[in-house]
PDB file of C-alpha atoms and ligand atoms in Angstrom:
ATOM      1  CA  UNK A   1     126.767 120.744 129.827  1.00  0.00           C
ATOM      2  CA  UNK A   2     125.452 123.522 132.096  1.00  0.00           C
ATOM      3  CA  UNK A   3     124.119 122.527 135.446  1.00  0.00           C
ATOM      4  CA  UNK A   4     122.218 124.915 137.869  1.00  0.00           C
ATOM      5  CA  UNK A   5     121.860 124.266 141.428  1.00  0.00           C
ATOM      6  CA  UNK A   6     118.156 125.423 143.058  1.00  0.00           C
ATOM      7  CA  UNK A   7     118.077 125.442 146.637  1.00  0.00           C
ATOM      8  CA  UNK A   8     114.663 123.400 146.269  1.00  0.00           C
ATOM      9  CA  UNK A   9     111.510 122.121 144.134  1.00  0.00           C
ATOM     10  CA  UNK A  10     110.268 125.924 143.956  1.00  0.00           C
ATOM     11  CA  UNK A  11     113.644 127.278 142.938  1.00  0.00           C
ATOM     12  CA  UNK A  12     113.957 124.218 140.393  1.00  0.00           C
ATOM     13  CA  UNK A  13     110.666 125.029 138.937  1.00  0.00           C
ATOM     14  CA  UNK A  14     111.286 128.733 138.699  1.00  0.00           C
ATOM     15  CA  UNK A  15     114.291 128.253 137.016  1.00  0.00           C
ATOM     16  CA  UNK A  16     113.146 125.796 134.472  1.00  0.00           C
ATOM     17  CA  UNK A  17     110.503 127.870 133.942  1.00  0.00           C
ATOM     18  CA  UNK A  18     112.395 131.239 133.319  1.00  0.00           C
ATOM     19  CA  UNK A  19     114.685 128.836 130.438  1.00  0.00           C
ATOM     20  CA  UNK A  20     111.210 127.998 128.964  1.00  0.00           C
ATOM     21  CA  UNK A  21     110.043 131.269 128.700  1.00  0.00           C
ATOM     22  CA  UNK A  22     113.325 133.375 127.855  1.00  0.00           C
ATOM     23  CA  UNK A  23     112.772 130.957 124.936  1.00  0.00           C
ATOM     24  CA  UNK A  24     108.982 132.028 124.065  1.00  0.00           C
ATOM     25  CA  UNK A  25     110.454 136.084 123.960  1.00  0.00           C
ATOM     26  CA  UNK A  26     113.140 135.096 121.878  1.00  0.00           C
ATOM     27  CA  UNK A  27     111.371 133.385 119.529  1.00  0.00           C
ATOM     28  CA  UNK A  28     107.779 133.752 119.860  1.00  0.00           C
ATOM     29  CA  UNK A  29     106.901 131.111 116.926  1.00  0.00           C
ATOM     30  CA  UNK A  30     109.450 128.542 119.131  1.00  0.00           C
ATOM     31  CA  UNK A  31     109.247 124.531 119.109  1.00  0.00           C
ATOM     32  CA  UNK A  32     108.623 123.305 122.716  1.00  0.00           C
ATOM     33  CA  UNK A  33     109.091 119.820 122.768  1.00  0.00           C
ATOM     34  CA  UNK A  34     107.183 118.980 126.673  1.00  0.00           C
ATOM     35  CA  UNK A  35     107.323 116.407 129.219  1.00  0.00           C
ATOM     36  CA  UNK A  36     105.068 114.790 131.506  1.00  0.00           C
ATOM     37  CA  UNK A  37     105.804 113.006 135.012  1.00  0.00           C
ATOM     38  CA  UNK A  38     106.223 114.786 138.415  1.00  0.00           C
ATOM     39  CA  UNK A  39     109.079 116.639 138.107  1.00  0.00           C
ATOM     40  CA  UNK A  40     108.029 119.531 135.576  1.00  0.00           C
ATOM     41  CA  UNK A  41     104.691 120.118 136.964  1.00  0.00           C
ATOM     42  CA  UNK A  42     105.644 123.091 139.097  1.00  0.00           C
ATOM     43  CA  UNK A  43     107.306 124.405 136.141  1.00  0.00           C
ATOM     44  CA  UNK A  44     104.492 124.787 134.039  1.00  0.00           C
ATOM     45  CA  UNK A  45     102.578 126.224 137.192  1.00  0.00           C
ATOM     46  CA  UNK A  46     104.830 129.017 137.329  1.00  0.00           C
ATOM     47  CA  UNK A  47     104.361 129.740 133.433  1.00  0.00           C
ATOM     48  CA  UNK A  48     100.662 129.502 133.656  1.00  0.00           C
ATOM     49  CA  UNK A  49     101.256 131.949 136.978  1.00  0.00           C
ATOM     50  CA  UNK A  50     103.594 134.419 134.137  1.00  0.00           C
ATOM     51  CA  UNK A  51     100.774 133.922 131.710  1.00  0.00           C
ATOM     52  CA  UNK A  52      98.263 135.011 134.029  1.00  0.00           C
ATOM     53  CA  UNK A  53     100.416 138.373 134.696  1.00  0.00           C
ATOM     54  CA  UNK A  54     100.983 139.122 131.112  1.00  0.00           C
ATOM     55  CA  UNK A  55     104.425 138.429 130.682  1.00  0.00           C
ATOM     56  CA  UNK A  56     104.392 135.165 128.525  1.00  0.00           C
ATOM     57  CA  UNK A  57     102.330 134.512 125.108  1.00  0.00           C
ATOM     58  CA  UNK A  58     101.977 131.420 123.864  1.00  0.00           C
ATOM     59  CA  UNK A  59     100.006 132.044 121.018  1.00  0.00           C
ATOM     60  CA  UNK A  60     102.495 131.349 118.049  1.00  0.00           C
ATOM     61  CA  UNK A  61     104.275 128.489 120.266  1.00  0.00           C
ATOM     62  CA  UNK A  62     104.053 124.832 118.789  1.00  0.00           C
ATOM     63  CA  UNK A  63     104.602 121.950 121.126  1.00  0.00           C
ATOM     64  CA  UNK A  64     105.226 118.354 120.513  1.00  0.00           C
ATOM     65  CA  UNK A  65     105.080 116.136 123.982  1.00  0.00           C
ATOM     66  CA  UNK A  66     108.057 113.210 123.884  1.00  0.00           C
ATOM     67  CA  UNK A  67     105.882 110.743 124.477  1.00  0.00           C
ATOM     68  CA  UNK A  68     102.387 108.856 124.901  1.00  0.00           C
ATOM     69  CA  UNK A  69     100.509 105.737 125.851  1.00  0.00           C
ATOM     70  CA  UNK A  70     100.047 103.143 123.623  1.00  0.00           C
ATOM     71  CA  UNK A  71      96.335 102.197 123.682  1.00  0.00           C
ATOM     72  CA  UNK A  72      95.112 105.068 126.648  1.00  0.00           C
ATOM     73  CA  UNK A  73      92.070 106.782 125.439  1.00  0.00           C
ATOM     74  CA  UNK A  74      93.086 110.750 125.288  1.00  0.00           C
ATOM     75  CA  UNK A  75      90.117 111.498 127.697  1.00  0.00           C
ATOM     76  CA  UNK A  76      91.397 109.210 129.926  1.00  0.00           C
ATOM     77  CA  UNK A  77      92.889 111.101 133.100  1.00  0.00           C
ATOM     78  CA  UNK A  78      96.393 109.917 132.543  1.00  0.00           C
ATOM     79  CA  UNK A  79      97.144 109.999 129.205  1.00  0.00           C
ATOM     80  CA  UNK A  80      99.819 112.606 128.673  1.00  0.00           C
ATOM     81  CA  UNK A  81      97.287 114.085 126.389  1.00  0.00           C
ATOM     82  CA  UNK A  82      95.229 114.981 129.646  1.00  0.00           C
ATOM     83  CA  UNK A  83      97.832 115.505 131.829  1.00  0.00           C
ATOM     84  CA  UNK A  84      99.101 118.352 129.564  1.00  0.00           C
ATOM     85  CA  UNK A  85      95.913 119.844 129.184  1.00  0.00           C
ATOM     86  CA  UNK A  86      95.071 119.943 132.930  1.00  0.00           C
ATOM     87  CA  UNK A  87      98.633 121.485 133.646  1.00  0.00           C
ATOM     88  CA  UNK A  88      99.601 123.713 130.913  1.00  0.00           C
ATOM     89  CA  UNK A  89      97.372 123.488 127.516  1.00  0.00           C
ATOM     90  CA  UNK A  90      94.401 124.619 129.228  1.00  0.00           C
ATOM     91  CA  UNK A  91      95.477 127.368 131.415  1.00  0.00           C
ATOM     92  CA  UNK A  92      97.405 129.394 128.496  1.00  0.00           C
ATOM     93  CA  UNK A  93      96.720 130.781 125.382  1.00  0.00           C
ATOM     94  CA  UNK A  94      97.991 128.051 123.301  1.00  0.00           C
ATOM     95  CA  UNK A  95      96.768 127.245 120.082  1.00  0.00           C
ATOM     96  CA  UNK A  96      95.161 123.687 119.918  1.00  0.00           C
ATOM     97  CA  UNK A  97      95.926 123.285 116.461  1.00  0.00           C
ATOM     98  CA  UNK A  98      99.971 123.711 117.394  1.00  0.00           C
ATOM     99  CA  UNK A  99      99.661 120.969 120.073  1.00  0.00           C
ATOM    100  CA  UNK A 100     101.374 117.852 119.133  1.00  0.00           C
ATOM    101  CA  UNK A 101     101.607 114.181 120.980  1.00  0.00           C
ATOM    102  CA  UNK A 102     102.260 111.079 119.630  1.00  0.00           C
ATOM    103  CA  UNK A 103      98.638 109.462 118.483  1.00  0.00           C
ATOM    104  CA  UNK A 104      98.700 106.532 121.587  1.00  0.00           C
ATOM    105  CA  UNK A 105      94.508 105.737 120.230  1.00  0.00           C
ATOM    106  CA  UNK A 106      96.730 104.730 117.141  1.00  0.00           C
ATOM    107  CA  UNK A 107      96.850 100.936 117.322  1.00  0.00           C
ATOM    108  CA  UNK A 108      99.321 100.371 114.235  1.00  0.00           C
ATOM    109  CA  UNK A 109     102.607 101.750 116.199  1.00  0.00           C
ATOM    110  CA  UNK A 110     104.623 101.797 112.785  1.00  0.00           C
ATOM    111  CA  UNK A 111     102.248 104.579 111.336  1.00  0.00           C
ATOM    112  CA  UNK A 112     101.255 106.284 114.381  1.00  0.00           C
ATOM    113  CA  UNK A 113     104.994 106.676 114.898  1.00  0.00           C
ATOM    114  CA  UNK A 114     105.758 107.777 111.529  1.00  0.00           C
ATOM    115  CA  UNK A 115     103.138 110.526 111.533  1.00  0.00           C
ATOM    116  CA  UNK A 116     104.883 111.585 114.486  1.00  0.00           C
ATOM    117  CA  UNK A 117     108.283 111.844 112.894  1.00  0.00           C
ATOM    118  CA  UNK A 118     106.691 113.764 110.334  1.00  0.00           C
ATOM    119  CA  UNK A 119     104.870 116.266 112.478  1.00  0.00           C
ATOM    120  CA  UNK A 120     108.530 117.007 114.113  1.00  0.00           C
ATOM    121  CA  UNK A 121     109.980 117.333 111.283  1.00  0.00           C
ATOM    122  CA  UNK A 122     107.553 119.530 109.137  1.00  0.00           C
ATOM    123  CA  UNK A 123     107.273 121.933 112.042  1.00  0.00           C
ATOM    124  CA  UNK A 124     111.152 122.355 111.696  1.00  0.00           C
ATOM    125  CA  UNK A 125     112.646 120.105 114.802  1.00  0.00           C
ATOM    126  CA  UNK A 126     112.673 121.101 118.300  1.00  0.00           C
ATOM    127  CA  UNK A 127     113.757 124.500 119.477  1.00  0.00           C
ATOM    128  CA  UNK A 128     113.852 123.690 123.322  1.00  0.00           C
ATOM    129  CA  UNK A 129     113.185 120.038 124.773  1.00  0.00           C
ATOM    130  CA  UNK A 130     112.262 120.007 128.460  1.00  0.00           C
ATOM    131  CA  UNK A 131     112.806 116.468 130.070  1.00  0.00           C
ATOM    132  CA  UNK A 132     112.909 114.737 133.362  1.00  0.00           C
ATOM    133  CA  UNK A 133     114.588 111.639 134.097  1.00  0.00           C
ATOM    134  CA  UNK A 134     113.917 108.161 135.570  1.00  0.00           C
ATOM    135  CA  UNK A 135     115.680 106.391 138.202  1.00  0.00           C
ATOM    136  CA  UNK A 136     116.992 104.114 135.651  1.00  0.00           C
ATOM    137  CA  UNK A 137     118.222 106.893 133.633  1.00  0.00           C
ATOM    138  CA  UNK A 138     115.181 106.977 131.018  1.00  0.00           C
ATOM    139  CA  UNK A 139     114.581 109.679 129.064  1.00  0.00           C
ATOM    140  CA  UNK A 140     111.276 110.035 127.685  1.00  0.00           C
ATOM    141  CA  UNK A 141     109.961 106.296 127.455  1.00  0.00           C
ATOM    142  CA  UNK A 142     113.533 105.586 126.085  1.00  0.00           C
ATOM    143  CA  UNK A 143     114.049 102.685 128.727  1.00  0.00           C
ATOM    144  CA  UNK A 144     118.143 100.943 129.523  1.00  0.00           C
ATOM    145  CA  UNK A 145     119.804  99.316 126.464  1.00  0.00           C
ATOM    146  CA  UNK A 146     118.218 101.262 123.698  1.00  0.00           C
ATOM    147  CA  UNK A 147     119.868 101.779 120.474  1.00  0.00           C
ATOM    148  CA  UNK A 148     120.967 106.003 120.466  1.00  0.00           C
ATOM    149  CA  UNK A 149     120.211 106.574 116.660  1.00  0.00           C
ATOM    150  CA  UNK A 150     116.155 106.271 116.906  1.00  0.00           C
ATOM    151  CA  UNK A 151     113.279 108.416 115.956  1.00  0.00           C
ATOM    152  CA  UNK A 152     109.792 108.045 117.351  1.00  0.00           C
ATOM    153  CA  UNK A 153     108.977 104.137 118.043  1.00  0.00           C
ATOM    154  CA  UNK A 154     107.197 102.016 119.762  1.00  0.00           C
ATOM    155  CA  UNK A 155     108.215 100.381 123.554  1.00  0.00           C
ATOM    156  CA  UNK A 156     107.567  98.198 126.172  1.00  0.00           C
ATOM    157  CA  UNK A 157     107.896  99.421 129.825  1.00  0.00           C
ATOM    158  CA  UNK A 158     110.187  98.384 131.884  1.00  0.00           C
ATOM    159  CA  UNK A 159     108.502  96.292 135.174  1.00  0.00           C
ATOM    160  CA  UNK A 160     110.681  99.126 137.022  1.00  0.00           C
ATOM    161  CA  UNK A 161     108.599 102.308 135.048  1.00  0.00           C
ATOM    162  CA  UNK A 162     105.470 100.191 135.164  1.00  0.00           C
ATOM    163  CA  UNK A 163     106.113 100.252 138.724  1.00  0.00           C
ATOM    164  CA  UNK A 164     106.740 103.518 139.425  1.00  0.00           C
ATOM    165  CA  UNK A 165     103.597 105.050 137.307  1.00  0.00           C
ATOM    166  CA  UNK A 166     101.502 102.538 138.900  1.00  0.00           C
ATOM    167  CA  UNK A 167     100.976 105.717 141.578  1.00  0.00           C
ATOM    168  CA  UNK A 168      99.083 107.173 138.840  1.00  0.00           C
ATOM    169  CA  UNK A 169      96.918 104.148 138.287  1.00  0.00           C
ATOM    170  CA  UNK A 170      95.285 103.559 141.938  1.00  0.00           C
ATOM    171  CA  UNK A 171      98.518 101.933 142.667  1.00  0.00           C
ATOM    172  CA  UNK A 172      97.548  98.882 139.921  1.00  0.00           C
ATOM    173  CA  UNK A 173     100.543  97.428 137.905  1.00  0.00           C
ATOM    174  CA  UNK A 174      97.596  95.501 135.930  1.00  0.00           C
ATOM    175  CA  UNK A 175      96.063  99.374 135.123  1.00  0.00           C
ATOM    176  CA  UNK A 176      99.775 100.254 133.858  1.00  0.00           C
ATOM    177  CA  UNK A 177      99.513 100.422 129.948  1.00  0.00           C
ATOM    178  CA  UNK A 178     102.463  98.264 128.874  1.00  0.00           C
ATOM    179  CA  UNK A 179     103.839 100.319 126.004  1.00  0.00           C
ATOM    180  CA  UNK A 180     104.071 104.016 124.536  1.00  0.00           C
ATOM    181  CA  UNK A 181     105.119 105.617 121.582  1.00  0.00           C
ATOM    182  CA  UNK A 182     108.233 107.864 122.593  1.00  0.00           C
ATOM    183  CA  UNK A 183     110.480 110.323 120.870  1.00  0.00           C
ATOM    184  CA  UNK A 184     113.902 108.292 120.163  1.00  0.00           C
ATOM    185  CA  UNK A 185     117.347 109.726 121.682  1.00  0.00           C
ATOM    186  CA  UNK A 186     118.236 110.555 118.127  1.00  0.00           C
ATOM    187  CA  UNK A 187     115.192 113.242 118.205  1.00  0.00           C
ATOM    188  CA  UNK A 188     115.888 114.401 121.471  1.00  0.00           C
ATOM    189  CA  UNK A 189     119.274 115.088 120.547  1.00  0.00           C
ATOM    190  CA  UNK A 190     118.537 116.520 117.336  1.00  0.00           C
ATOM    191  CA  UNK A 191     116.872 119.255 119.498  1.00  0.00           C
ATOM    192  CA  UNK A 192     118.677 122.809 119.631  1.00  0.00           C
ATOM    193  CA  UNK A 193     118.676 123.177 123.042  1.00  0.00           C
ATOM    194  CA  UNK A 194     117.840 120.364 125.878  1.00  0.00           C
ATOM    195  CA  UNK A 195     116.898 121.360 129.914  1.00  0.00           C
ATOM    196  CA  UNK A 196     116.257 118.577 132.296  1.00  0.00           C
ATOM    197  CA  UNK A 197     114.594 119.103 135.377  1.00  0.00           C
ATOM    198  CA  UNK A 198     115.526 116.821 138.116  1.00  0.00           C
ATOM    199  CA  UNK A 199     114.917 117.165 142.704  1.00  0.00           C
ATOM    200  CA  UNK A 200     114.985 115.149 145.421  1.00  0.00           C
ATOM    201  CA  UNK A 201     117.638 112.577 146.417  1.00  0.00           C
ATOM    202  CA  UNK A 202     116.101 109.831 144.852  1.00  0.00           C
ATOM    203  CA  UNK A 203     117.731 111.201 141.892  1.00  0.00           C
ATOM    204  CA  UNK A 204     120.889 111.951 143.079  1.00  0.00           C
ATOM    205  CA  UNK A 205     122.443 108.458 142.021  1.00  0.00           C
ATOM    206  CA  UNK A 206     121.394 108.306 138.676  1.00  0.00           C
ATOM    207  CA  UNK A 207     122.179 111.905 138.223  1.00  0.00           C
ATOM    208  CA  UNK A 208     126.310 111.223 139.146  1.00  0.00           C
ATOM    209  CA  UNK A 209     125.794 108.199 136.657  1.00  0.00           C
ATOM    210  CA  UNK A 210     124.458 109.914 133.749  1.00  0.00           C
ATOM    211  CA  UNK A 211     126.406 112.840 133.780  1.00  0.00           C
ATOM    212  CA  UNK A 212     129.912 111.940 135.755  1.00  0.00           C
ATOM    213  CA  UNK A 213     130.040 108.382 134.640  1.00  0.00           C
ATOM    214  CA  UNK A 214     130.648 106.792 131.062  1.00  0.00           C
ATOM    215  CA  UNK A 215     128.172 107.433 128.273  1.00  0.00           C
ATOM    216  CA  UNK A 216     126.460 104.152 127.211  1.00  0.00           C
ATOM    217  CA  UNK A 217     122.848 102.823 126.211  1.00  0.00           C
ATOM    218  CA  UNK A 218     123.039 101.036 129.388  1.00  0.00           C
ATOM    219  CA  UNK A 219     122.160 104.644 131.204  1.00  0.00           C
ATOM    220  CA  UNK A 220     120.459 106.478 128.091  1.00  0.00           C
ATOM    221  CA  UNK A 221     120.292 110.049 129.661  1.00  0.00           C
ATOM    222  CA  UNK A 222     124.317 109.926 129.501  1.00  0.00           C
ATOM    223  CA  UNK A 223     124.378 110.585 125.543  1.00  0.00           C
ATOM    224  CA  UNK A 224     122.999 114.383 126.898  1.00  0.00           C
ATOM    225  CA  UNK A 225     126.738 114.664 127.711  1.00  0.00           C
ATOM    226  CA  UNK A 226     127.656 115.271 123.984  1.00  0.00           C
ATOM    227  CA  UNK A 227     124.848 117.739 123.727  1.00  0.00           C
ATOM    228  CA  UNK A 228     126.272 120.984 122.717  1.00  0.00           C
ATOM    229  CA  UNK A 229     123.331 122.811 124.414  1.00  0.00           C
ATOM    230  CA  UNK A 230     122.132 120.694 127.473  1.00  0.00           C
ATOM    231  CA  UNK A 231     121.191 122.518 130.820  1.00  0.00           C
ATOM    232  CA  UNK A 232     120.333 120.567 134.260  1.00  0.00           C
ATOM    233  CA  UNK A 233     118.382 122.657 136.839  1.00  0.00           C
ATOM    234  CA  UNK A 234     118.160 119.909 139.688  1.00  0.00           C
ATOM    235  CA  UNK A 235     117.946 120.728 143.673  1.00  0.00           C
ATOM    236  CA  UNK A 236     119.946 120.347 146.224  1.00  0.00           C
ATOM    237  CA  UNK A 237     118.946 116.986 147.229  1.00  0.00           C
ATOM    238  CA  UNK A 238     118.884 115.667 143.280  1.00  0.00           C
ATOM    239  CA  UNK A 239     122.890 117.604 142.793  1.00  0.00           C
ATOM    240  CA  UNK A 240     123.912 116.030 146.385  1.00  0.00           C
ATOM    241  CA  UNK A 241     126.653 113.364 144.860  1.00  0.00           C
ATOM    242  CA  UNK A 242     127.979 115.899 142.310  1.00  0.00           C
TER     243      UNK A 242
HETATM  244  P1  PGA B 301     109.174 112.020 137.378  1.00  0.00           P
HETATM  245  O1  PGA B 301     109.463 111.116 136.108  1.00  0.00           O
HETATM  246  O2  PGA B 301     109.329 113.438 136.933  1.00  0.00           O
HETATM  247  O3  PGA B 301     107.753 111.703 137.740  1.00  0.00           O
HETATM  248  O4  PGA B 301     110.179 111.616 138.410  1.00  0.00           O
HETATM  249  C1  PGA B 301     110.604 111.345 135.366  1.00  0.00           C
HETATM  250  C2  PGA B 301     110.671 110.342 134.241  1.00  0.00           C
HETATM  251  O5  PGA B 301     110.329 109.173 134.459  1.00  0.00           O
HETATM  252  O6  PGA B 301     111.060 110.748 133.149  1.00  0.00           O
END
């Protein structure tokens, strides 16, 4: 486990972001498996902002997102489908056809989550997963107490997650889809290499606990401990209790 201190959200973002892309020159045809929520959004600023000067090309990259909505139209502003479109997809020169996220318009979760598994494996497994973390310790949509050897699948969100996306959702649990279809641990750690983005010092707790303290279910972003390639770029206020 590698962990890099930024002084702040900029110098988190611009870090993350320079991880991302050293990835993209080294191997242009790379796997980027994405993530949605706050924390990575100045990340992908600053690669649209390298894009824009010329020095990143996205045109062989494939992505596949970690997770989805169950049941959220893609149009819909906050489906993850949207949100990467409006903050990365369609700002670069990505290839639609290489853009990958779990089917949430899918209503049968066993096949829509199947296809998925399928689409991750057939374009060869992840090269570089980017993640964020919840204050719970979630990774993805991969909520407390979940089993460590799933794939793709189907879950229900925790009252605590529902909660804290409600922000997106004019502040309306009842708005709040109740499930997604998310990657399973076992994917994210079957990817090569695994950076987690994490500020502000309402992270700073579960940040000591997933990384200092023992690894268990009970705190899934603690299995990233036995990741032989795992980086955390945090700030100052996320690394304060470490
Ligand atoms: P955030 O979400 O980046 O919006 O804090 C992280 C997560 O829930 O994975």
């Amino acid at each position: 486990m590698k962990i890099i201190r930024a002084k702040d959200y900029a110098d988190m973002s611009r870090k993350a972001a320079n991880i991302i892309s050293a990835q993209v020159i080294m191997k242009p045809n790379c796997v980027l498996g994405l993530a949605t929520g706050g924390t990575p959004v100045g990340a992908y600023a600053q690669l649209v902002d390298w894009y824009n000067k010329g020095d990143i090309d996205f045109s062989e990259v494939t992505t596949v997102n970690l997770d989805e909505y169950r049941g959220l139209p893609k149009e819909h502003p906050e489906s993850y489908w949207s949100f990467m479109h409006r903050n990365l997809f369609d700002k670069v020169n990505i290839d639609p056809a290489k853009i990958n996220l779990p089917d949430g318009t899918n209503p049968d979760a066993e096949d829509a989550c199947a296809k998925y598994n399928q689409i991750i494996h057939a374009v060869g497994g992840i090269d570089l997963q980017l993640l964020g973390i919840g204050h719970d310790g979630h990774i993805g949509f991969n909520e407390p107490g979940e089993a460590f050897e799933l794939e793709t699948h189907c879950v229900d969100l925790t009252p605590e997650t529902i909660e804290a996306n409600k922000r997106f959702f004019d502040g309306n649990v009842d708005l709040v889809p109740k499930q997604a279809y998310t990657m399973g641990i076992k994917t994210i750690m079957q990817a090569r290499k695994v950076l987690m983005v994490a500020n502000g010092a309402g992270k700073a707790e579960i940040i000591k606990k997933a990384f200092f303290g023992p690894v268990t279910p009970e705190v899934p972003a603690s299995i990233l401990q036995m990741h032989p390639d795992f980086t955390l770029v945090g700030d100052e206020e996320a690394l304060s209790l470490i």
